[in-house]
């Protein structure tokens, strides 16, 4: 055990002291911060105001097209004809115009054309079309001699709840939070399995090619060397991941420090008091819905699957790294069967996030090679605890089995040179009697 600790210490310190560790650990959050700031900047600043002049000869809109978007403005110019509209458009007095002829009827609206001097963006087109359709719908309903109160009653939305058989009521935002948390957690573990598993494989390959492994195993058993390398690199990855979480969580604070103007623009709002009250109520309801999720179970399971999935797959990656030589193509051909369960896990995760109780989702959350990814998509939906603990047990058993097989492959492969490996050859090494 002491020798494993020495290998862990060596792997951890040699990687942490490298400049590349500092660059990837500190530089990546800075890059994310830059992208984050740019996204906020463009969402606040970008996008020119589109002014649409409306010549409503048929009084189709009754002089009003409501717009809750400050990027889209409608200006009624009923005294303009088509020629004057075109002339004003060429002079760029407005962005586009809408001409509604006298012959246009409320119930039989002809195809309307929004003419512009330059192409209007797809998002702006959708916004303009939405406002026009909304105004037309209201006008048509009012033409049926409905009062405004009757119209509001017709357009009122019913609140539909989705309680379970036990009577537990689920708020509207719970399903959205469940989907988001499940997808994000599963995707993070997916990235961890790929990135740090590959890191273990490359570390083993480098020591084998440079013949350092021959010197090390003269005093350390191959199994101790493999476990020390897996745990050491895993500790580096865990430290790196914790630093990323801390730095990314500080992004809003850094934004207020480095760009107070942008933060102030985000904080300022042109909404009325009623809109602010409505938004505050929506945020409170969203927070209440978020608290309904099994947060403790999700957090604990995430850490368990993060570590368990890494240990399971890193042992397989280490076995492949010990078997190959200088040619990277040999490693790619051996990695395909290992990567396929990870890819399948991502596909099943998308299914589990939409239908967490399907047979495929339950199987994927139990199978050790896919459970670290799939079960994270099911946990926000409160699966039965026996399934969760069974998944824990199967993952631990899977780790012990893969580590035992990988250790036997590692023991033979780390000293094997000049021979192109195959899975058939690796199977012989794994099941060969000691």
Short mmCIF file of C-alpha atoms in Angstrom, two decimals:
data_model
loop_
_atom_site.label_atom_id
_atom_site.label_comp_id
_atom_site.label_asym_id
_atom_site.label_seq_id
_atom_site.Cartn_x
_atom_site.Cartn_y
_atom_site.Cartn_z
CA UNK A 1 0.00 0.00 0.00
CA UNK A 2 2.91 2.31 0.74
CA UNK A 3 4.31 1.71 -2.73
CA UNK A 4 0.97 2.57 -4.33
CA UNK A 5 0.96 5.81 -2.35
CA UNK A 6 4.47 6.62 -3.61
CA UNK A 7 3.36 6.10 -7.21
CA UNK A 8 0.26 8.23 -6.59
CA UNK A 9 2.43 10.99 -5.12
CA UNK A 10 4.82 10.84 -8.06
CA UNK A 11 2.03 10.96 -10.68
CA UNK A 12 0.22 13.77 -8.86
CA UNK A 13 3.22 16.03 -8.25
CA UNK A 14 4.82 15.59 -11.69
CA UNK A 15 1.59 16.65 -13.40
CA UNK A 16 0.59 19.44 -11.02
CA UNK A 17 4.03 21.08 -11.32
CA UNK A 18 3.86 21.21 -15.12
CA UNK A 19 3.08 24.51 -16.84
CA UNK A 20 0.44 22.79 -18.93
CA UNK A 21 -1.53 22.03 -15.76
CA UNK A 22 -1.59 25.69 -14.80
CA UNK A 23 -2.47 26.71 -18.35
CA UNK A 24 -5.37 24.29 -18.66
CA UNK A 25 -6.60 24.76 -15.09
CA UNK A 26 -6.43 28.56 -15.00
CA UNK A 27 -6.51 29.35 -18.71
CA UNK A 28 -9.66 27.38 -19.48
CA UNK A 29 -11.85 29.21 -16.93
CA UNK A 30 -10.45 32.51 -18.21
CA UNK A 31 -11.41 31.47 -21.73
CA UNK A 32 -14.87 30.49 -20.50
CA UNK A 33 -15.12 33.82 -18.69
CA UNK A 34 -14.24 35.64 -21.90
CA UNK A 35 -16.84 33.74 -23.88
CA UNK A 36 -19.36 34.27 -21.08
CA UNK A 37 -18.70 38.02 -21.12
CA UNK A 38 -18.97 38.18 -24.91
CA UNK A 39 -22.28 36.31 -24.88
CA UNK A 40 -23.68 38.70 -22.27
CA UNK A 41 -22.29 41.70 -24.14
CA UNK A 42 -23.83 40.70 -27.44
CA UNK A 43 -27.12 39.74 -25.77
CA UNK A 44 -27.27 43.19 -24.14
CA UNK A 45 -25.73 45.36 -26.84
CA UNK A 46 -26.10 43.54 -30.11
CA UNK A 47 -29.01 43.72 -32.48
CA UNK A 48 -30.15 46.91 -34.18
CA UNK A 49 -33.68 48.17 -33.71
CA UNK A 50 -35.97 47.18 -36.58
CA UNK A 51 -38.59 49.84 -37.30
CA UNK A 52 -41.49 48.69 -39.45
CA UNK A 53 -43.65 51.39 -41.03
CA UNK A 54 -47.26 50.23 -41.33
CA UNK A 55 -49.57 51.81 -43.92
CA UNK A 56 -52.87 50.23 -42.86
CA UNK A 57 -55.33 51.34 -45.55
CA UNK A 58 -57.86 48.66 -44.52
CA UNK A 59 -57.67 49.53 -40.81
CA UNK A 60 -56.84 45.89 -40.23
CA UNK A 61 -54.82 46.53 -37.07
CA UNK A 62 -56.89 49.44 -35.78
CA UNK A 63 -53.75 51.50 -35.32
CA UNK A 64 -52.08 49.13 -32.87
CA UNK A 65 -49.57 46.27 -33.05
CA UNK A 66 -48.31 45.53 -29.58
CA UNK A 67 -44.62 44.72 -29.18
CA UNK A 68 -42.99 43.72 -25.88
CA UNK A 69 -39.59 43.73 -27.56
CA UNK A 70 -37.57 46.97 -27.66
CA UNK A 71 -35.79 45.67 -30.78
CA UNK A 72 -38.98 45.73 -32.87
CA UNK A 73 -40.97 48.92 -33.38
CA UNK A 74 -44.14 49.42 -35.43
CA UNK A 75 -44.85 52.92 -36.71
CA UNK A 76 -48.23 53.61 -38.34
CA UNK A 77 -48.06 55.89 -41.38
CA UNK A 78 -51.51 55.45 -42.95
CA UNK A 79 -51.19 58.58 -45.13
CA UNK A 80 -48.26 57.13 -47.09
CA UNK A 81 -48.74 55.33 -50.40
CA UNK A 82 -46.50 52.62 -51.82
CA UNK A 83 -44.30 55.06 -53.76
CA UNK A 84 -43.64 57.26 -50.75
CA UNK A 85 -42.98 54.17 -48.61
CA UNK A 86 -40.35 52.97 -51.06
CA UNK A 87 -38.76 56.42 -51.16
CA UNK A 88 -38.59 56.65 -47.37
CA UNK A 89 -37.18 53.11 -47.22
CA UNK A 90 -34.40 54.00 -49.65
CA UNK A 91 -33.53 56.96 -47.43
CA UNK A 92 -33.39 54.49 -44.50
CA UNK A 93 -35.95 56.39 -42.45
CA UNK A 94 -37.20 52.99 -41.33
CA UNK A 95 -36.05 49.40 -41.72
CA UNK A 96 -39.07 47.95 -43.54
CA UNK A 97 -42.65 48.73 -44.40
CA UNK A 98 -45.96 46.85 -44.42
CA UNK A 99 -48.65 48.01 -46.83
CA UNK A 100 -52.18 46.74 -46.18
CA UNK A 101 -54.42 47.54 -49.21
CA UNK A 102 -58.01 48.74 -48.85
CA UNK A 103 -59.33 45.45 -50.21
CA UNK A 104 -57.87 43.40 -47.35
CA UNK A 105 -60.59 41.96 -45.12
CA UNK A 106 -60.27 41.05 -41.47
CA UNK A 107 -61.51 37.49 -41.85
CA UNK A 108 -59.80 36.94 -45.20
CA UNK A 109 -56.44 38.56 -44.85
CA UNK A 110 -54.34 38.33 -47.99
CA UNK A 111 -50.67 37.45 -47.75
CA UNK A 112 -48.94 40.42 -46.16
CA UNK A 113 -45.49 41.50 -47.28
CA UNK A 114 -42.92 43.22 -45.11
CA UNK A 115 -40.63 44.93 -47.62
CA UNK A 116 -37.13 45.85 -46.51
CA UNK A 117 -34.14 47.53 -48.12
CA UNK A 118 -31.78 44.91 -46.71
CA UNK A 119 -32.38 41.33 -45.61
CA UNK A 120 -33.87 41.06 -42.14
CA UNK A 121 -32.41 38.44 -39.81
CA UNK A 122 -34.30 35.21 -39.19
CA UNK A 123 -34.91 35.98 -35.50
CA UNK A 124 -36.22 39.48 -36.32
CA UNK A 125 -38.45 37.99 -39.01
CA UNK A 126 -39.95 35.57 -36.50
CA UNK A 127 -40.53 38.35 -33.99
CA UNK A 128 -42.26 40.58 -36.57
CA UNK A 129 -44.38 37.69 -37.82
CA UNK A 130 -45.39 36.76 -34.28
CA UNK A 131 -46.53 40.32 -33.45
CA UNK A 132 -48.50 40.65 -36.67
CA UNK A 133 -50.21 37.28 -36.22
CA UNK A 134 -51.07 38.14 -32.61
CA UNK A 135 -52.62 41.46 -33.66
CA UNK A 136 -54.57 39.79 -36.48
CA UNK A 137 -55.88 37.08 -34.18
CA UNK A 138 -57.13 39.68 -31.71
CA UNK A 139 -58.74 41.72 -34.51
CA UNK A 140 -60.54 38.69 -35.91
CA UNK A 141 -61.90 37.72 -32.53
CA UNK A 142 -63.11 41.26 -31.86
CA UNK A 143 -64.83 41.26 -35.26
CA UNK A 144 -67.08 38.51 -33.88
CA UNK A 145 -68.55 41.12 -31.49
CA UNK A 146 -66.66 39.79 -28.49
CA UNK A 147 -65.89 42.13 -25.64
CA UNK A 148 -62.35 42.60 -24.37
CA UNK A 149 -63.24 40.67 -21.22
CA UNK A 150 -64.56 37.74 -23.27
CA UNK A 151 -61.42 37.87 -25.39
CA UNK A 152 -59.18 37.76 -22.32
CA UNK A 153 -61.20 34.83 -21.00
CA UNK A 154 -60.78 32.91 -24.26
CA UNK A 155 -57.03 33.52 -24.38
CA UNK A 156 -56.46 32.67 -20.70
CA UNK A 157 -54.28 29.63 -20.22
CA UNK A 158 -55.24 26.79 -17.92
CA UNK A 159 -52.64 25.64 -15.43
CA UNK A 160 -52.10 21.93 -15.88
CA UNK A 161 -50.41 19.95 -13.12
CA UNK A 162 -48.86 16.49 -13.27
CA UNK A 163 -49.30 14.80 -9.86
CA UNK A 164 -48.15 11.25 -9.25
CA UNK A 165 -50.39 8.39 -8.12
CA UNK A 166 -49.32 9.04 -4.54
CA UNK A 167 -50.61 12.58 -4.84
CA UNK A 168 -47.27 14.37 -5.03
CA UNK A 169 -47.83 17.52 -7.03
CA UNK A 170 -45.10 18.53 -9.42
CA UNK A 171 -44.65 22.17 -10.29
CA UNK A 172 -44.24 23.31 -13.88
CA UNK A 173 -40.52 24.00 -13.64
CA UNK A 174 -39.55 20.71 -11.97
CA UNK A 175 -39.51 18.73 -15.21
CA UNK A 176 -37.37 21.39 -16.88
CA UNK A 177 -34.89 21.45 -14.01
CA UNK A 178 -34.81 17.64 -13.94
CA UNK A 179 -34.04 17.46 -17.64
CA UNK A 180 -31.36 20.15 -17.46
CA UNK A 181 -29.59 18.79 -14.38
CA UNK A 182 -29.68 15.22 -15.70
CA UNK A 183 -28.26 16.16 -19.10
CA UNK A 184 -25.54 18.45 -17.72
CA UNK A 185 -24.42 15.96 -15.04
CA UNK A 186 -24.31 13.05 -17.50
CA UNK A 187 -22.40 15.12 -20.06
CA UNK A 188 -19.79 16.19 -17.47
CA UNK A 189 -19.15 12.56 -16.51
CA UNK A 190 -18.98 11.68 -20.22
CA UNK A 191 -16.22 14.27 -20.70
CA UNK A 192 -14.39 13.06 -17.57
CA UNK A 193 -14.34 9.46 -18.79
CA UNK A 194 -12.89 10.47 -22.13
CA UNK A 195 -10.39 13.11 -21.07
CA UNK A 196 -8.88 11.57 -17.95
CA UNK A 197 -9.13 8.00 -19.21
CA UNK A 198 -7.11 9.03 -22.26
CA UNK A 199 -4.67 10.80 -19.97
CA UNK A 200 -4.07 7.54 -18.07
CA UNK A 201 -3.51 5.65 -21.32
CA UNK A 202 -1.00 8.21 -22.62
CA UNK A 203 0.88 8.21 -19.32
CA UNK A 204 1.27 4.43 -19.47
CA UNK A 205 2.31 4.56 -23.15
CA UNK A 206 4.97 7.22 -22.45
CA UNK A 207 6.54 5.17 -19.66
CA UNK A 208 6.48 2.02 -21.76
CA UNK A 209 8.03 3.63 -24.83
CA UNK A 210 10.74 5.40 -22.78
CA UNK A 211 11.47 2.11 -20.91
CA UNK A 212 10.94 3.84 -17.54
CA UNK A 213 8.40 1.16 -16.64
CA UNK A 214 11.11 -1.51 -16.76
CA UNK A 215 13.03 0.30 -14.04
CA UNK A 216 9.94 1.02 -11.90
CA UNK A 217 8.56 -2.52 -11.87
CA UNK A 218 11.88 -3.83 -10.57
CA UNK A 219 10.79 -2.46 -7.19
CA UNK A 220 6.99 -2.08 -7.64
CA UNK A 221 4.55 -4.76 -8.75
CA UNK A 222 2.70 -4.07 -12.04
CA UNK A 223 -0.66 -3.93 -10.22
CA UNK A 224 0.69 -1.39 -7.73
CA UNK A 225 2.11 0.68 -10.57
CA UNK A 226 -1.19 0.63 -12.48
CA UNK A 227 -3.30 1.53 -9.44
CA UNK A 228 -0.89 4.26 -8.41
CA UNK A 229 -1.02 5.78 -11.87
CA UNK A 230 -4.83 5.60 -12.00
CA UNK A 231 -5.28 7.15 -8.54
CA UNK A 232 -2.59 9.79 -9.09
CA UNK A 233 -4.01 11.01 -12.39
CA UNK A 234 -7.51 10.79 -10.93
CA UNK A 235 -6.44 13.05 -8.03
CA UNK A 236 -5.08 15.55 -10.56
CA UNK A 237 -8.35 15.47 -12.46
CA UNK A 238 -10.42 15.88 -9.31
CA UNK A 239 -8.31 18.85 -8.18
CA UNK A 240 -8.59 20.40 -11.61
CA UNK A 241 -12.33 19.87 -11.66
CA UNK A 242 -12.79 21.46 -8.20
CA UNK A 243 -10.74 24.50 -9.26
CA UNK A 244 -12.88 24.85 -12.40
CA UNK A 245 -16.09 24.75 -10.38
CA UNK A 246 -14.81 27.41 -7.97
CA UNK A 247 -13.56 29.70 -10.74
CA UNK A 248 -16.64 29.33 -12.92
CA UNK A 249 -18.89 30.03 -9.95
CA UNK A 250 -16.98 33.30 -9.49
CA UNK A 251 -17.67 34.47 -13.06
CA UNK A 252 -20.61 36.76 -12.16
CA UNK A 253 -18.47 38.43 -9.47
CA UNK A 254 -15.58 38.85 -11.89
CA UNK A 255 -17.97 40.33 -14.43
CA UNK A 256 -19.08 43.01 -11.95
CA UNK A 257 -15.42 43.80 -11.14
CA UNK A 258 -13.99 43.97 -14.68
CA UNK A 259 -17.07 45.31 -16.46
CA UNK A 260 -19.34 47.18 -14.05
CA UNK A 261 -21.11 48.91 -16.94
CA UNK A 262 -22.23 45.59 -18.41
CA UNK A 263 -23.30 44.30 -15.01
CA UNK A 264 -25.28 47.48 -14.44
CA UNK A 265 -26.97 47.10 -17.81
CA UNK A 266 -27.96 43.57 -16.87
CA UNK A 267 -29.29 44.74 -13.51
CA UNK A 268 -31.23 47.67 -14.93
CA UNK A 269 -34.60 46.85 -16.34
CA UNK A 270 -37.14 48.87 -18.27
CA UNK A 271 -40.01 46.73 -17.10
CA UNK A 272 -42.94 48.17 -15.27
CA UNK A 273 -43.62 47.44 -11.61
CA UNK A 274 -46.15 44.75 -12.54
CA UNK A 275 -43.63 43.04 -14.82
CA UNK A 276 -40.97 43.14 -12.10
CA UNK A 277 -43.43 41.67 -9.61
CA UNK A 278 -44.36 38.96 -12.09
CA UNK A 279 -40.70 38.11 -12.75
CA UNK A 280 -39.96 37.99 -9.01
CA UNK A 281 -42.85 35.60 -8.51
CA UNK A 282 -41.64 33.43 -11.37
CA UNK A 283 -38.14 33.30 -9.87
CA UNK A 284 -39.53 32.37 -6.48
CA UNK A 285 -41.62 29.61 -8.04
CA UNK A 286 -38.61 28.36 -10.00
CA UNK A 287 -36.53 28.28 -6.82
CA UNK A 288 -39.26 26.35 -5.03
CA UNK A 289 -39.40 23.89 -7.92
CA UNK A 290 -35.62 23.49 -7.81
CA UNK A 291 -35.79 22.66 -4.09
CA UNK A 292 -38.25 19.86 -4.86
CA UNK A 293 -35.47 17.91 -6.58
CA UNK A 294 -33.51 15.30 -4.54
CA UNK A 295 -30.46 17.57 -4.44
CA UNK A 296 -28.56 15.62 -1.78
CA UNK A 297 -28.99 12.36 -3.67
CA UNK A 298 -27.98 14.00 -6.95
CA UNK A 299 -24.86 15.60 -5.46
CA UNK A 300 -23.74 12.43 -3.66
CA UNK A 301 -24.43 10.24 -6.67
CA UNK A 302 -22.60 12.63 -8.97
CA UNK A 303 -19.46 12.34 -6.84
CA UNK A 304 -19.85 8.54 -6.65
CA UNK A 305 -20.32 8.10 -10.41
CA UNK A 306 -17.60 10.65 -11.12
CA UNK A 307 -15.06 8.60 -9.14
CA UNK A 308 -16.50 5.14 -9.89
CA UNK A 309 -16.84 5.73 -13.63
CA UNK A 310 -13.31 7.11 -13.82
CA UNK A 311 -11.81 4.17 -11.92
CA UNK A 312 -13.66 1.64 -14.06
CA UNK A 313 -12.72 3.13 -17.42
CA UNK A 314 -9.23 4.29 -16.47
CA UNK A 315 -8.26 0.69 -15.69
CA UNK A 316 -9.35 -0.30 -19.19
CA UNK A 317 -7.49 2.66 -20.72
CA UNK A 318 -4.39 1.70 -18.71
CA UNK A 319 -4.60 -1.86 -20.04
CA UNK A 320 -4.73 -0.57 -23.62
CA UNK A 321 -1.83 1.81 -22.95
CA UNK A 322 0.30 -1.05 -21.62
CA UNK A 323 -0.40 -3.21 -24.68
CA UNK A 324 0.42 -0.77 -27.50
CA UNK A 325 3.79 0.48 -28.69
CA UNK A 326 4.81 3.68 -30.47
CA UNK A 327 2.10 3.53 -33.16
CA UNK A 328 -0.97 5.57 -32.08
CA UNK A 329 -3.14 3.68 -34.60
CA UNK A 330 -2.74 0.53 -32.52
CA UNK A 331 -4.26 2.36 -29.57
CA UNK A 332 -7.17 3.68 -31.68
CA UNK A 333 -8.09 0.20 -32.88
CA UNK A 334 -8.09 -1.13 -29.31
CA UNK A 335 -10.00 1.86 -27.91
CA UNK A 336 -13.04 1.37 -30.14
CA UNK A 337 -14.72 -1.34 -27.96
CA UNK A 338 -14.04 0.76 -24.85
CA UNK A 339 -15.44 3.98 -26.29
CA UNK A 340 -18.59 2.42 -27.72
CA UNK A 341 -20.27 1.92 -24.29
CA UNK A 342 -19.54 5.57 -23.47
CA UNK A 343 -21.13 6.70 -26.75
CA UNK A 344 -24.08 4.36 -26.23
CA UNK A 345 -24.39 5.76 -22.71
CA UNK A 346 -24.80 9.26 -24.12
CA UNK A 347 -27.50 8.06 -26.52
CA UNK A 348 -29.36 6.22 -23.75
CA UNK A 349 -29.00 9.27 -21.49
CA UNK A 350 -31.00 11.39 -23.95
CA UNK A 351 -33.73 8.74 -23.89
CA UNK A 352 -33.62 8.53 -20.09
CA UNK A 353 -33.94 12.30 -19.70
CA UNK A 354 -37.23 12.19 -21.65
CA UNK A 355 -38.52 8.82 -20.45
CA UNK A 356 -36.69 7.93 -17.18
CA UNK A 357 -38.77 4.81 -16.49
CA UNK A 358 -38.39 3.11 -19.87
CA UNK A 359 -36.79 -0.32 -20.04
CA UNK A 360 -33.81 1.03 -21.97
CA UNK A 361 -33.23 3.78 -19.40
CA UNK A 362 -33.42 1.33 -16.48
CA UNK A 363 -31.02 -1.09 -18.19
CA UNK A 364 -28.57 1.72 -19.03
CA UNK A 365 -28.64 2.98 -15.43
CA UNK A 366 -27.80 -0.52 -14.13
CA UNK A 367 -25.16 -1.64 -16.63
CA UNK A 368 -21.80 -0.62 -15.12
CA UNK A 369 -20.31 0.63 -18.40
CA UNK A 370 -23.18 3.09 -18.97
CA UNK A 371 -24.61 3.68 -15.47
CA UNK A 372 -22.34 6.67 -14.57
CA UNK A 373 -23.87 8.61 -17.47
CA UNK A 374 -27.42 7.26 -17.66
CA UNK A 375 -28.30 7.17 -13.97
CA UNK A 376 -27.46 10.86 -13.60
CA UNK A 377 -30.23 11.60 -16.12
CA UNK A 378 -32.71 9.50 -14.08
CA UNK A 379 -31.86 10.73 -10.58
CA UNK A 380 -33.74 14.08 -10.82
CA UNK A 381 -36.94 12.10 -11.49
CA UNK A 382 -36.69 10.21 -8.15
CA UNK A 383 -36.14 6.62 -9.32
CA UNK A 384 -36.72 3.83 -6.77
CA UNK A 385 -33.90 3.76 -4.23
CA UNK A 386 -33.37 0.02 -4.72
CA UNK A 387 -32.46 0.74 -8.35
CA UNK A 388 -30.01 3.46 -7.26
CA UNK A 389 -28.27 1.25 -4.70
CA UNK A 390 -28.24 -1.70 -7.11
CA UNK A 391 -26.57 0.55 -9.66
CA UNK A 392 -23.99 1.52 -7.01
CA UNK A 393 -23.27 -2.13 -6.24
CA UNK A 394 -23.01 -3.17 -9.91
CA UNK A 395 -20.62 -0.29 -10.62
CA UNK A 396 -18.38 -1.32 -7.71
CA UNK A 397 -18.45 -4.94 -8.91
CA UNK A 398 -17.72 -3.79 -12.46
CA UNK A 399 -14.75 -1.75 -11.25
CA UNK A 400 -13.31 -4.71 -9.32
CA UNK A 401 -13.74 -7.00 -12.33
CA UNK A 402 -12.24 -4.61 -14.88
CA UNK A 403 -9.37 -3.76 -12.55
CA UNK A 404 -8.58 -7.45 -12.05
CA UNK A 405 -8.63 -8.11 -15.81
CA UNK A 406 -6.74 -4.91 -16.62
CA UNK A 407 -4.06 -5.74 -14.06
CA UNK A 408 -3.40 -9.10 -15.73
CA UNK A 409 -3.19 -7.42 -19.15
CA UNK A 410 -1.00 -4.67 -17.71
CA UNK A 411 1.40 -7.17 -16.10
CA UNK A 412 2.11 -8.81 -19.47
CA UNK A 413 1.70 -5.86 -21.82
CA UNK A 414 3.94 -3.39 -20.02
CA UNK A 415 6.99 -5.52 -20.89
CA UNK A 416 5.81 -6.62 -24.35
CA UNK A 417 7.55 -4.86 -27.26
CA UNK A 418 7.62 -5.19 -31.03
CA UNK A 419 4.31 -7.03 -31.38
CA UNK A 420 1.11 -5.47 -32.67
CA UNK A 421 -1.57 -6.29 -30.08
CA UNK A 422 -5.14 -7.40 -30.75
CA UNK A 423 -8.15 -7.98 -28.54
CA UNK A 424 -7.69 -11.71 -29.01
CA UNK A 425 -4.16 -11.42 -27.66
CA UNK A 426 -5.33 -9.22 -24.78
CA UNK A 427 -7.98 -11.80 -23.88
CA UNK A 428 -5.31 -14.47 -23.61
CA UNK A 429 -3.30 -12.26 -21.26
CA UNK A 430 -6.39 -11.44 -19.15
CA UNK A 431 -7.51 -15.05 -18.62
CA UNK A 432 -4.07 -16.65 -18.50
CA UNK A 433 -3.41 -18.46 -15.27
CA UNK A 434 -0.73 -16.93 -13.08
#
